[in-house]
Every structure is written in C-alpha cells, then in structure tokens.
Amino acid sequence: MCFPRSFTVRRSLLLPALAAALSAQAVVLDPPSLRCASVDVAGDVTLTWVPPADPNGDFASYEVWHSALPGGPFAQLTTIGVYGQTSWTHGGANAGSGPQYYYLTTVSSAPPPNTSLPGDTLATIHLQLSQSNPLGSALLDWTALHQPPLGTSGSSYEVWLEYPIGTWMVLDQTVLSQLDYEHVISICEDSLTYRIGLTDAEGCTSFSNVAGDVFADATPPSPPVLEAVTVDSLTGLSTISWAPSPEGDTDAYIIVLVTSGGNVILDTIYGQNNTTYVWAGSQAGMGAESFTVAAFDTCWTGNPPSPNTSATLSPHTTLYATTAYDRCGGEITVNWSGYVGWDVDFQELWVQENGGTWALLATLPAGASSAQHAGVDPFSTYCYIVKAVRDGGGEHSLSNRTCRITDYPPVPQFNYLRTVTVPGTNEIAIIDSVDTGAQVRRYRLQRSFNGGPWQPLVNVPGGGGPLIQFTDTDVLTAERSYQYRVVVDDSCGNEVLTSNLGNSILLRAEAGLDGINRLSWNGYAGWAGNVGGYEVHRSIDDGPFQLLQVNGPLDWSFEDDVSGLDQTGGRFCYFVLAREAGNPSGIDAESMSNPACAIQEAQLWVPNAFIAGGVNDRFIPVTAFTDFAAYEFTIFNRWGQEIWTTGDPDMPWKGQVNGNYVPQGVYAWYCAIRDGAGRTYERRGTVTFLWGQE
C-alpha cells in the first residue's frame, strides 16, 4: 500500500486493525528514515536513508515512490529487497529542471496489509541562478529539502562554488530559513557554477542541481571603513588609517580630502593591506581636516574602461586645538573642535612646558571642547595636545600641537590731554593723545567742576589712537567751566596713568548802556607749552565771525565799543580762541570758548512837530540798535480814528491822507517794534502838524 505525502492517518489508529489481520509472529515495520536527496551534474538523484529497526527479521523490501509535484500523484520507482541497503540512485530524474519529491515505505513478511506508512517526503534542493541588475552579483534561490527542516539536518545550507573549473569550495553558509543568497562577483569575467548543500547527521549531504553562467565583476569593493584620522605631534601632518576592503581583488585606495568647496583627491595607495596614509600637504595646525577613502579593484568596466570604484563613507575629521591666553589672570584656555567619525568615550589634555616631557593635564568627558590651565608662568612656552579615545576602545586621535608664549602686556608710557575745546553750544570736545605702542583696556574720562570731586563720564576701549576724542554733551557751556582728565587702565584693568588736566574756557559778554560790550573769560591751563594769546572773534547780527582783538596770555577781558554801530541790529556775538605756543612735541593745540552774545538795548527817538513844505516836512521815528522783525507806525486824529499806518520802518508820514493834507493840529501816534531777539518795544505820543510854504 502506498500513501501520498499528504496522507496523515496516524499509525496508532491503524495498528489494532492490522494486528487482528496478522499472525501473532509477524509485525509491520516502520518506514526507512529518508535523510538525503542529492542531485548530480546529470540531474540524477541519489537517495540516502536509515533502515528501520527489524529485531525479528520481518523485513521483505523497500519501496521507492516519486512525484514531480509536491502533492502527487506518486508512482513507485523500484523495490529494494536488501535490508542493509541505504542508498539508491534515480537515473533520469531530470532534477535539474525542478524539484523532485520522494518517500519510502517498508514491506514486511507478515500477511497483507504489510506495508508501512510512508516515511518523510523529501524534495530535491532545486537551485535557480540569475544575474543582478545592474550586473555584478550572482543571485541564488533554492527550494527546501523538507519543511520544517529534519531534526537531523545541519544548521545551515552551504553555498558551493566551482572556480576554477573542477575545483569546488564552500563559499558561504545561510541559516535554514534563508533560501536565497547574493554572491558579489570578484573576478573580472569567467564561468562560475554553484550548488547548494545540506549535511545530515547520518553523514550524507543533499546537493542541489548545479547552475552556472558567465559572470563579470561590475561591483566595486566594499567602501573602506576609516579607523581614525590623527595629527602627528612631531610633523604636524594628518595621518589616515582604515580597515582593508575584504574583497580579494581590491587593488588600491583613493585618499580624498573633504572641503567646503568640494572633494579633492590627494593620492592613490596600491595594495589591499596598505591602509595608512600621511598627507605631506597637511596644514592641521591651521584648521580641522576631513578625509574619506574609496577603494577600487582590478577589474575595468565601462566605456572608456575604468576600475570598479567604491563609494566613500562619511568622512572623519581631525581635532583642531587653539589657545587663548589671559595675561592678567595667568591662565591659558585650550579650545578644540570635536572629533568627527566615531563616538568618543573620553578626552585627555596633555601639556608640555618649555620643551620638557609631556604630562597629562586633565581627563575630560566626550562633549568637552575647552579647558583652562591656571597658574601659568610668564615668559614661558606651553604646548598642548588633545587626545580623543574611541568609545569601546581600540582607536584614538590626536589634535594638532598648539603652543602659547606667555608674557605681560606692555603698559603705556604716556597719556597727554591735548586740549579741551567748545565746538558748539552745550558740547565740549576733549582730545587725548595716547601711546599706541601699549596695550590698554580702556581710557576713562573724568570731569570736575569748580574744584569738586572727579566724576566718571565715559569709558573708551583701548586700541584706538594716536588721538582719541571724547564728547561731553551733559554740560552748560554758557554757565560753567569744566575741568577734565583721562585715566588709563592697562590691558589687565589696572590703573597705570593719569593724564594732565585741561579745562574749558567760559566766556561771558555783557552789553552796557553806554554802548560798550564787556567780555571776560577764564584762562586755559594744562598744556605742556604755554598759552600764546587769546583771539577775540566777533559776529554782528549773526554774520560771519571776524578776528577783532588778540590779548596776551594773562589778559582775560576785553571791552568792545559798539556805539558807532548803532545802525546794526545790536546783536554782537563773540568767542575766544586760546592758542598754545612752545609745545615740546612741536604740535601746538588750541581751545575755543563757548559763544557769548551781548545785545544792545534798542533805542527810539520821535520828533514832536513837523511843517508841510518846510525843512522838516516828514514825520518818522528814529531808531538805533534795532533789528526789525516786525514794525508798526500809526497816526490817529483827535477823535481817536486811525487815519494812516505803515509796516515799513523807512516810510514817513507827510501829513497827508489819500494825497491831501490834513488840517493843522495835534495828532496822536503809536509805534511798535519787535526785534530779532523777540523783544517788543511800544511807544505812544502826539505830534503837531503845521502848514508851511510849498
């Protein structure tokens, strides 16, 4: 009796019926344990099995059943009458075209039914081979020997390769659940043949059919994995190291510098195991340098032909260290960019003083990017290297060596307040001459008034010069004279110099009723030279200033008689300019006072009579020091009626109204004047008009 593979009747259900039909001495044996189904190059299949137990010699024969389909129908191929036979070859099985399915049964010498249940059904391993797209790999797919795997099967499928022809070797292994494999071709072009094998604890091996084709290596080597980039502490050059590409036909490596402007090929290193490169053009002391590496093999493809070249992996970047020196605090700060390429476990900072031995200064966490070295001595040389250690160990990277010579900044040798001058209303300019050869943190301007305490005004950072100008706008230049000095702090913030003093010139001007403007001022003090004299400049009615008088260095007043200038608007403005003489540097300064104005009182004279046709035949007010901004002159009759008016200060009344003379008599008048200073003058009176000869 034969059963298809899908037959699942349990022996425990059949045994009672079979036992009743058999003699008491005979039993039905178990089927053989089919372990291997191996395909040879011709497509024939060799089956290997383990015989069933037969302690009483009840064996009659084995039956071999076959189907080309997993679900049958199965047909008996042969009967084997030798109990100890454990293999049989199915010639003409054509297993190269697809999987073939087999099971075995055992026939006992007992009366029928005396055939065992079917044993495990095994399928030949059928291998299908194709080429990848794009070309460069062999793609292997195969069917399983048995699902689930036999308990006696090995733990993996073996992928066998025949290359060169006649030489088979195990190429790789896959777990039993994996029924496919990609073989990246590493020969330039040749015929390759494959098969799949699965060993069994019985000692046999199930081989698949063989499948082959002509393959060409169009696949580049694996991208090289960078191990580290580091800087040689002696030469200062970047050194790159990487793991070799595992492909045996790896021919050379391309060293690539990665920059912000693009990638630059530096060199080509031949030999699969040449995996270190020192870049002779490195400038790792000028900045971090990034590198990556590509590999190519011995096979050339394309048109024009070129070697198969791998991609590059992410670049690795060197540590770049710099220093900053706090001269005043006696401290050096080391700053560095972090290593890029692998995770850092920890970092070390090493120091060398005056060319001595290197010493570990600090151990720092992975994320640290700066550290301080306190208490350094002046006028020494300190060098530093940062070391990054890879997380997990095995690799490290060194930074460039960065050095710093310690010193103390030069202090200024002089500071000279050149002048204090008043360039405009409520504004004072202070010009200071500084020592540009020194290192200064700041210049501090201070002010005093009338001998009072010094008050800080403004700080100007060092680095300017040779002249620094301060401007003080919080001043009343027409009311006060101010004294100034400049205090200098060196680059460490210590006060080291105080300049000479300088003061503003306060000018006062008063208009006397006698037509004399009286000027007074305080003298300038503080120059390295002497005051050569004081120039008095005057402006009339806001016109241009002109030099009026030069006073001696001790003469601080002046009287200006303006009585002869009564036809002006009466506004007289002045400033005093002090000039230095004999400055040791040969550069004499000057200081200008505030502008001060004296305004003469406007004056008005009005006659009390005039005669038509006489010598005095017109009536008009006479003025002095009058700056006419507005003017009104009006005549009234005896009844208070306005009969004539004008806004022109040069227009007289001739005793007429509408071209006709008015009657003789007394008339009232009104005159109003507003000057340029905004002051208004009003006068009223009467005038007697008489007829005369015309």
XYZ file of C-alpha atoms in Angstrom:
694
model
C 0.000 0.000 0.000
C 1.257 3.474 -0.814
C 0.290 6.856 0.679
C 0.751 10.306 -0.753
C 2.807 12.784 1.225
C -0.359 14.450 2.452
C -1.659 11.293 3.981
C -1.902 11.849 7.722
C -3.645 8.796 9.201
C -1.934 8.030 12.452
C -0.406 4.617 12.903
C -1.946 4.384 16.365
C -5.382 4.227 14.694
C -4.418 1.517 12.203
C -2.452 -0.838 14.427
C -5.473 -2.531 16.089
C -6.968 -3.430 12.699
C -3.621 -4.585 11.306
C -2.817 -6.595 14.398
C -6.039 -8.563 14.040
C -5.211 -9.439 10.447
C -1.610 -10.544 11.010
C -0.270 -13.651 12.560
C 0.901 -13.387 16.062
C 4.550 -13.727 14.977
C 4.744 -11.032 12.167
C 4.754 -7.215 12.555
C 4.656 -4.270 10.132
C 7.985 -2.427 10.210
C 8.475 1.361 10.279
C 9.377 3.110 7.015
C 13.036 3.965 6.393
C 14.200 7.377 7.636
C 14.955 9.209 4.388
C 17.764 11.679 5.142
C 19.307 12.965 1.877
C 18.314 13.575 -1.729
C 21.358 14.617 -3.725
C 21.367 15.729 -7.375
C 24.407 15.067 -9.576
C 25.508 17.056 -12.621
C 23.356 14.870 -14.912
C 20.219 15.533 -12.875
C 20.126 12.037 -11.346
C 19.065 11.820 -7.711
C 20.714 9.678 -5.059
C 18.564 8.927 -2.008
C 20.106 8.015 1.320
C 18.177 6.599 4.261
C 18.483 4.883 7.616
C 16.867 1.379 7.790
C 14.069 0.776 10.318
C 14.562 -1.499 13.287
C 13.837 -5.177 12.493
C 14.680 -7.244 15.585
C 12.678 -10.299 14.375
C 13.780 -10.343 10.731
C 10.378 -9.364 9.346
C 11.845 -7.209 6.504
C 10.671 -8.036 2.972
C 11.584 -4.968 0.864
C 11.749 -1.201 0.485
C 9.541 0.676 -1.966
C 10.730 3.976 -3.508
C 7.982 6.392 -4.505
C 8.399 9.547 -6.681
C 6.462 12.545 -7.960
C 7.385 15.717 -9.833
C 4.717 17.607 -7.880
C 4.602 18.141 -4.137
C 1.034 16.887 -3.872
C 1.499 13.857 -6.094
C 0.362 11.595 -7.621
C 3.314 9.468 -6.507
C 4.446 6.483 -8.525
C 6.567 3.561 -7.321
C 10.012 3.635 -8.889
C 11.564 0.456 -7.583
C 11.558 -2.284 -4.938
C 14.731 -2.977 -2.976
C 14.992 -6.346 -1.285
C 18.196 -5.813 0.669
C 17.560 -4.669 4.250
C 21.053 -3.244 4.709
C 20.985 -1.117 1.528
C 20.871 2.612 2.463
C 21.019 4.409 -0.844
C 19.630 4.270 -4.316
C 20.069 6.472 -7.435
C 17.161 7.588 -9.563
C 18.608 7.775 -13.044
C 16.913 10.110 -15.475
C 15.243 12.012 -12.649
C 15.784 15.284 -14.515
C 16.199 17.060 -11.205
C 17.960 19.903 -12.967
C 14.633 21.165 -14.295
C 12.829 21.339 -10.985
C 12.497 19.756 -7.528
C 11.657 16.050 -7.355
C 9.737 14.523 -4.439
C 10.419 11.114 -2.801
C 9.326 8.948 0.081
C 9.994 5.318 1.060
C 7.912 2.531 2.600
C 8.872 -0.823 4.164
C 7.138 -4.101 3.234
C 7.169 -6.799 5.926
C 6.944 -10.591 5.586
C 3.707 -10.620 7.527
C 0.428 -11.291 5.718
C -1.031 -8.264 3.952
C -1.622 -5.493 4.695
C 2.079 -5.496 5.462
C 3.318 -2.129 4.059
C 4.359 0.645 6.411
C 3.089 4.141 6.415
C 5.033 6.492 4.072
C 8.204 7.993 5.544
C 9.097 11.679 5.409
C 8.788 13.133 1.918
C 11.991 14.867 0.788
C 12.295 17.267 -2.124
C 15.498 17.660 -4.028
C 17.028 21.098 -3.496
C 16.410 22.963 -6.725
C 18.766 25.872 -7.401
C 17.869 28.746 -9.723
C 20.622 31.167 -10.763
C 20.246 34.692 -12.192
C 22.327 37.823 -12.638
C 21.732 41.057 -10.780
C 20.628 44.242 -12.481
C 22.907 46.075 -12.783
C 25.376 43.277 -13.308
C 27.920 42.365 -10.698
C 26.270 39.727 -8.480
C 25.038 36.143 -8.812
C 21.571 35.700 -7.323
C 20.856 32.203 -5.964
C 17.384 30.942 -4.964
C 16.570 27.367 -3.951
C 13.853 25.140 -2.571
C 13.976 23.483 0.840
C 14.784 19.799 1.392
C 11.988 19.488 3.909
C 9.674 21.832 5.725
C 10.137 22.032 8.613
C 13.780 21.004 8.481
C 14.569 17.477 9.543
C 15.729 17.221 13.098
C 18.928 15.552 11.893
C 19.733 18.152 9.246
C 22.649 20.501 9.707
C 22.040 24.027 10.999
C 22.761 25.777 7.676
C 22.769 25.464 3.920
C 26.185 25.539 2.296
C 26.723 27.601 -0.850
C 29.282 25.836 -3.055
C 31.234 27.475 -5.878
C 33.129 25.793 -8.668
C 36.015 28.061 -9.654
C 38.209 27.415 -11.470
C 36.508 24.604 -13.332
C 36.942 21.324 -11.485
C 37.571 22.930 -8.095
C 34.663 23.138 -5.666
C 34.755 25.109 -2.423
C 32.275 26.218 0.221
C 31.616 29.878 -0.498
C 29.324 30.710 2.411
C 26.558 29.417 4.655
C 22.979 30.503 5.325
C 20.555 29.660 8.104
C 17.893 27.070 7.235
C 15.205 29.752 6.995
C 17.144 31.596 4.280
C 16.667 30.138 0.817
C 18.482 32.803 -1.195
C 21.979 34.228 -1.453
C 23.762 37.009 -3.328
C 27.343 36.439 -4.366
C 29.145 39.647 -5.243
C 31.429 38.755 -8.132
C 35.120 39.469 -7.521
C 36.599 38.050 -10.729
C 36.761 40.227 -13.766
C 34.943 37.790 -16.134
C 34.662 33.967 -16.090
C 32.309 31.000 -15.882
C 31.033 30.272 -12.368
C 28.997 27.252 -11.235
C 27.077 26.934 -7.987
C 25.270 24.292 -5.938
C 23.626 24.143 -2.533
C 24.427 21.508 0.069
C 22.792 20.381 3.304
C 24.530 17.845 5.515
C 22.782 15.341 7.759
C 23.811 13.686 10.978
C 23.842 10.366 9.060
C 26.896 11.691 7.224
C 25.276 12.216 3.848
C 24.846 15.537 2.037
C 21.907 16.681 -0.042
C 23.252 18.627 -3.032
C 21.116 20.693 -5.338
C 21.394 20.685 -9.065
C 24.321 22.719 -10.401
C 23.702 26.080 -12.084
C 26.254 28.253 -13.819
C 26.769 31.228 -16.078
C 29.423 33.632 -17.264
C 29.760 36.455 -14.737
C 31.668 39.724 -14.795
C 32.744 41.787 -11.802
C 30.900 45.083 -12.127
C 30.709 45.565 -8.363
C 33.276 47.738 -6.606
C 34.914 46.700 -3.357
C 33.260 47.494 -0.066
C 33.819 51.117 0.979
C 36.813 51.275 3.311
C 35.903 51.856 6.946
C 38.033 54.614 8.447
C 39.580 53.684 11.768
C 40.936 57.122 12.706
C 42.450 60.343 11.447
C 45.063 61.865 13.716
C 47.788 64.506 13.679
C 51.408 63.508 14.113
C 52.633 65.538 17.092
C 56.167 65.770 15.660
C 55.497 66.571 11.996
C 52.085 68.229 12.383
C 50.773 66.164 9.435
C 47.411 64.408 9.296
C 47.556 60.604 9.207
C 44.662 58.450 7.967
C 44.159 54.761 8.787
C 41.389 52.426 7.648
C 40.359 48.772 7.625
C 41.162 46.933 4.337
C 38.273 46.228 1.987
C 37.569 42.472 2.369
C 37.324 41.698 -1.371
C 40.386 39.817 -2.520
C 40.633 41.701 -5.789
C 40.884 45.086 -4.027
C 43.665 46.828 -5.899
C 44.110 50.294 -4.394
C 42.657 53.092 -2.276
C 41.873 56.684 -3.229
C 42.574 59.246 -0.463
C 40.016 62.081 -0.540
C 40.208 65.443 1.253
C 36.731 66.770 2.077
C 36.482 70.587 1.966
C 33.658 73.106 1.989
C 34.349 73.711 -1.682
C 34.135 70.018 -2.633
C 36.202 66.845 -2.508
C 39.848 66.798 -3.570
C 41.703 63.583 -4.485
C 45.048 63.607 -2.693
C 46.690 60.312 -3.664
C 46.244 56.646 -4.640
C 47.673 53.881 -2.426
C 48.103 50.434 -4.039
C 47.822 47.168 -2.173
C 44.824 45.735 -0.349
C 46.574 45.833 3.012
C 48.272 49.233 2.652
C 45.862 51.068 4.943
C 47.779 54.063 6.329
C 48.465 57.399 4.652
C 50.337 60.528 5.780
C 49.390 63.654 3.847
C 52.528 65.667 3.148
C 50.482 68.793 2.337
C 48.604 68.753 5.617
C 48.081 72.018 7.481
C 46.342 70.534 10.500
C 47.736 73.356 12.623
C 45.637 75.831 10.630
C 42.286 74.085 10.979
C 40.476 70.755 11.163
C 40.935 68.460 8.141
C 38.376 65.916 6.924
C 39.155 62.761 4.961
C 37.460 59.735 3.459
C 38.730 56.807 1.391
C 37.418 54.920 -1.679
C 38.614 51.522 -2.940
C 38.841 50.101 -6.451
C 39.518 46.588 -7.708
C 41.479 45.081 -10.603
C 38.506 44.816 -12.967
C 37.826 47.501 -15.534
C 34.367 48.141 -16.935
C 32.537 50.774 -18.923
C 33.459 52.762 -21.986
C 36.069 54.049 -21.690
C 37.078 51.348 -19.217
C 37.709 52.332 -15.603
C 38.187 50.279 -12.442
C 35.237 49.404 -10.246
C 35.399 52.093 -7.556
C 33.525 52.009 -4.286
C 31.565 54.794 -2.706
C 33.050 56.610 0.277
C 31.733 56.500 3.805
C 31.176 59.528 5.995
C 34.398 61.470 6.493
C 36.438 61.614 9.670
C 37.671 64.997 10.881
C 40.759 65.780 12.934
C 40.705 67.555 16.246
C 41.776 71.192 15.885
C 43.073 72.919 19.009
C 43.776 76.591 19.685
C 44.736 78.557 22.774
C 43.680 81.820 24.350
C 45.900 83.491 26.934
C 44.659 85.591 29.830
C 47.831 87.513 30.653
C 46.249 89.224 33.577
C 44.822 86.100 35.151
C 47.857 83.934 34.333
C 45.602 81.380 32.594
C 45.642 79.639 29.221
C 42.386 78.325 27.775
C 42.646 75.468 25.284
C 39.734 75.232 22.831
C 39.222 72.492 20.287
C 36.757 71.132 17.757
C 35.452 67.647 18.495
C 36.483 64.515 16.656
C 34.067 63.535 13.886
C 33.830 59.926 12.749
C 33.117 57.775 15.781
C 31.691 58.206 19.258
C 34.175 59.493 21.803
C 34.445 57.824 25.212
C 36.628 60.451 26.904
C 39.315 63.019 26.090
C 42.715 63.849 27.522
C 44.546 67.183 27.563
C 48.337 66.936 27.527
C 50.774 69.785 28.221
C 54.464 70.409 27.613
C 56.327 73.327 29.252
C 59.464 74.809 27.693
C 60.158 71.710 25.589
C 60.065 69.296 28.545
C 58.252 65.987 28.834
C 54.555 65.724 28.074
C 52.257 65.443 31.100
C 48.565 64.640 31.413
C 46.852 67.874 32.467
C 43.201 66.726 32.581
C 40.838 63.887 31.661
C 37.631 65.296 30.208
C 34.220 63.963 29.118
C 33.367 63.294 25.488
C 31.474 66.556 24.976
C 34.131 68.881 26.374
C 35.551 71.436 23.962
C 37.655 73.651 26.210
C 39.759 73.505 29.365
C 41.703 76.008 31.457
C 45.323 75.773 32.549
C 45.628 78.123 35.519
C 48.744 79.461 37.181
C 50.997 79.554 34.120
C 54.293 81.398 34.448
C 55.019 84.484 32.331
C 57.699 84.352 29.675
C 57.387 80.574 29.161
C 56.273 78.360 26.265
C 53.352 75.982 26.807
C 52.263 73.433 24.186
C 49.071 71.364 24.248
C 47.633 68.270 22.513
C 44.084 66.942 22.852
C 43.564 63.182 22.648
C 40.140 61.677 21.899
C 39.628 57.999 22.800
C 37.025 55.988 20.914
C 34.037 54.621 22.782
C 34.699 50.932 23.166
C 38.453 51.391 22.914
C 40.873 50.423 20.202
C 41.309 53.776 18.499
C 42.331 57.298 19.417
C 43.009 60.582 17.648
C 45.435 63.395 18.479
C 44.906 67.063 17.732
C 47.467 69.402 16.299
C 50.051 70.725 18.732
C 49.181 74.283 19.712
C 51.641 76.447 21.645
C 51.487 79.740 23.511
C 54.295 82.006 24.752
C 53.267 83.736 27.962
C 54.177 87.347 28.779
C 52.711 90.505 30.322
C 51.346 93.221 28.056
C 53.336 96.450 27.699
C 51.908 99.320 29.702
C 51.533 102.827 28.262
C 54.423 105.246 28.809
C 52.428 108.447 28.446
C 48.976 109.932 28.061
C 48.607 113.602 27.150
C 45.346 115.509 27.170
C 45.947 117.704 24.139
C 43.083 120.137 24.503
C 39.605 120.870 25.832
C 37.513 122.955 23.465
C 33.905 124.003 22.948
C 32.895 123.217 19.340
C 29.225 124.079 19.825
C 26.522 125.080 22.256
C 26.434 122.752 25.277
C 29.101 120.494 23.821
C 32.705 120.057 24.873
C 35.316 118.069 22.952
C 38.273 116.537 24.771
C 41.166 115.367 22.589
C 43.585 112.887 24.142
C 46.935 111.724 22.741
C 47.674 108.051 23.573
C 50.592 105.632 23.453
C 49.736 103.311 20.558
C 52.623 101.006 21.408
C 50.974 99.918 24.657
C 48.131 97.537 25.315
C 45.303 99.371 27.018
C 41.980 98.030 28.191
C 40.232 101.405 28.412
C 40.562 105.169 28.707
C 38.341 106.716 31.406
C 37.273 110.336 31.065
C 36.653 112.173 34.346
C 35.233 115.641 34.987
C 35.378 118.105 37.848
C 33.531 121.376 38.353
C 34.755 124.240 40.477
C 37.294 122.107 42.324
C 34.751 119.419 43.224
C 35.345 115.659 43.189
C 36.173 113.879 39.952
C 33.185 112.224 38.333
C 33.421 109.369 35.776
C 31.876 110.231 32.427
C 32.641 107.677 29.744
C 34.997 104.769 29.019
C 36.589 104.213 25.627
C 38.104 100.785 24.885
C 41.806 100.629 24.098
C 43.187 100.010 20.658
C 42.498 103.428 19.168
C 44.828 106.284 18.580
C 47.024 108.117 18.271
C 44.253 110.616 19.110
C 41.028 109.832 20.947
C 38.215 112.365 21.078
C 35.642 112.401 23.850
C 32.481 114.472 23.558
C 30.696 115.688 26.677
C 27.145 116.888 25.987
C 25.935 116.959 29.581
C 27.276 120.475 30.042
C 26.140 124.088 30.311
C 28.947 125.773 28.428
C 27.474 129.273 28.789
C 27.332 128.955 32.587
C 30.285 126.863 33.741
C 33.868 125.973 33.048
C 34.701 122.262 33.408
C 37.979 120.518 34.149
C 38.880 117.121 32.651
C 41.457 114.368 32.918
C 41.896 110.889 31.378
C 42.755 107.831 33.482
C 44.388 104.886 31.652
C 43.898 101.217 32.590
C 46.325 98.678 31.151
C 45.086 95.519 29.417
C 44.695 93.826 32.781
C 42.422 96.586 34.085
C 44.993 98.131 36.385
C 45.154 101.935 36.600
C 48.619 102.942 35.377
C 48.470 106.571 34.189
C 46.550 109.802 34.685
C 46.794 112.492 32.062
C 47.447 116.208 32.571
C 44.433 118.406 33.247
C 42.549 120.540 30.777
C 39.669 122.969 31.193
C 37.054 124.600 29.023
C 37.066 128.381 28.549
C 33.909 130.082 29.814
C 33.252 133.404 28.033
C 30.775 135.952 29.358
C 29.569 139.035 27.404
C 27.515 141.950 28.781
C 26.028 144.854 26.823
C 26.479 148.210 28.574
C 24.027 151.072 28.231
C 26.998 153.193 27.284
C 27.378 151.233 24.026
C 30.276 149.091 25.277
C 30.157 145.281 25.347
C 32.314 143.910 28.134
C 33.887 140.414 27.759
C 35.592 138.240 30.415
C 36.814 134.638 30.485
C 38.910 132.189 32.435
C 42.346 131.228 31.123
C 43.255 127.814 29.725
C 45.551 125.676 31.918
C 47.208 122.296 31.415
C 49.149 122.487 28.168
C 52.724 121.226 28.006
C 53.527 124.504 26.269
C 52.346 127.983 27.130
C 49.278 129.973 26.208
C 50.484 132.197 23.379
C 47.463 134.510 23.477
C 43.705 134.787 23.224
C 41.992 135.741 19.983
C 38.684 137.557 20.315
C 36.325 136.927 17.391
C 33.110 138.865 16.810
C 29.953 138.406 14.758
C 27.445 141.193 14.103
C 23.789 140.284 13.702
C 24.668 136.573 13.155
C 27.044 137.398 10.349
C 30.425 135.729 9.921
C 32.911 135.845 12.762
C 35.954 138.052 12.289
C 39.093 138.445 14.360
C 38.653 141.519 16.498
C 41.459 141.515 19.024
C 44.412 139.421 20.269
C 45.009 139.530 24.015
C 48.102 138.478 25.863
C 48.234 135.148 27.776
C 47.312 136.802 31.093
C 44.730 139.267 29.736
C 41.330 137.602 30.172
C 38.961 140.504 29.432
C 38.079 142.900 26.624
C 35.807 145.941 26.096
C 34.214 146.335 22.694
C 32.870 149.874 21.970
C 29.956 149.354 19.560
C 28.362 152.768 19.938
C 29.345 153.599 16.379
C 27.412 150.566 15.144
C 24.013 151.877 16.179
C 22.510 151.176 12.782
C 23.028 147.447 13.218
C 20.528 145.155 14.857
C 22.507 145.424 18.101
C 23.303 141.691 18.354
C 27.022 141.098 18.942
C 28.340 137.533 19.489
C 31.884 136.550 20.476
C 34.150 133.580 21.053
C 37.683 133.422 22.389
C 40.323 131.144 20.872
C 43.343 130.269 23.025
C 46.462 129.223 21.113
C 49.289 127.155 22.566
C 52.919 128.063 21.933
C 56.096 126.060 22.505
C 54.648 122.559 22.850
C 57.602 120.104 23.240
C 56.185 117.832 20.555
C 56.066 120.710 18.098
C 52.274 120.388 17.769
C 50.565 123.406 19.311
C 46.916 122.985 20.263
C 44.080 125.453 20.527
C 40.970 125.775 22.665
C 37.803 127.613 21.780
C 35.410 129.082 24.304
C 31.648 128.955 24.249
C 29.969 131.582 22.057
C 28.585 134.523 24.101
C 26.316 137.284 22.819
C 25.689 140.852 24.007
C 22.555 142.580 22.737
C 22.451 146.368 22.914
C 19.166 147.873 24.025
C 17.101 149.120 21.085
C 16.611 152.953 21.147
C 13.769 155.047 19.681
C 13.501 158.903 19.173
C 10.333 160.587 17.845
C 10.056 164.367 16.944
C 7.102 166.389 18.356
C 6.306 168.618 15.303
C 6.818 168.965 11.560
C 5.827 171.542 8.886
C 4.419 170.800 5.450
C 6.709 172.316 2.840
C 9.312 173.184 5.458
C 12.752 171.785 6.093
C 11.299 169.199 8.476
C 8.399 168.142 6.266
C 8.025 164.461 7.292
C 7.316 162.606 10.484
C 9.180 159.254 11.224
C 10.662 157.600 14.360
C 14.479 157.411 14.527
C 15.934 154.066 15.883
C 19.298 152.662 16.993
C 20.406 149.012 17.557
C 17.122 147.851 16.181
C 16.775 144.507 14.496
C 13.384 144.812 12.894
C 11.456 141.575 12.953
C 8.125 143.454 12.950
C 7.230 147.202 12.771
C 4.044 149.287 13.073
C 3.663 153.105 12.919
C 0.067 154.507 13.088
C -1.441 158.058 13.150
C -4.788 158.914 14.858
C -6.949 162.093 14.631
C -8.340 163.941 17.636
C -11.314 161.593 17.759
C -9.035 158.518 18.015
C -9.664 157.386 14.492
C -6.811 155.710 12.608
C -6.036 157.787 9.554
C -2.667 156.409 8.388
C -0.407 153.387 9.138
C 2.666 151.558 7.737
C 4.765 148.451 8.443
C 7.826 149.820 6.648
C 10.322 151.375 9.072
C 11.634 153.572 6.262
C 8.193 155.013 5.358
C 7.495 158.575 6.920
C 4.084 160.304 7.344
C 3.959 163.519 5.293
C 0.810 164.919 6.914
C -1.404 163.592 4.153
C -4.332 161.251 3.878
C -5.164 159.898 0.458
C -2.862 162.569 -1.100
C -4.460 165.516 0.729
C -3.005 167.418 3.662
C -4.784 167.074 6.914
C -5.784 170.163 8.912
C -3.214 171.758 11.198
C -3.319 170.478 14.702
C -2.179 167.846 17.152
C -2.301 164.168 16.142
C -1.655 161.053 18.195
C 0.765 158.317 17.134
C 1.576 154.693 18.057
C 4.863 152.851 17.250
C 5.575 149.143 17.973
C 8.866 147.333 17.191
C 9.716 143.607 17.694
C 13.414 142.799 17.285
C 15.203 139.611 16.284
C 15.546 138.553 19.914
C 11.733 138.527 20.215
C 11.539 141.655 22.355
C 8.753 144.171 21.650
C 9.040 147.953 22.173
C 5.895 150.165 22.199
C 5.745 153.961 22.305
C 2.825 156.480 22.121
C 2.775 160.258 21.837
C 1.490 163.330 19.938
C 2.865 165.420 17.130
C 1.911 168.933 15.960
C 1.389 169.336 12.210
C 1.726 172.886 10.691
C 1.216 174.237 7.190
C 4.143 175.937 5.596
C 5.129 177.146 2.084
C 5.164 174.634 -0.737
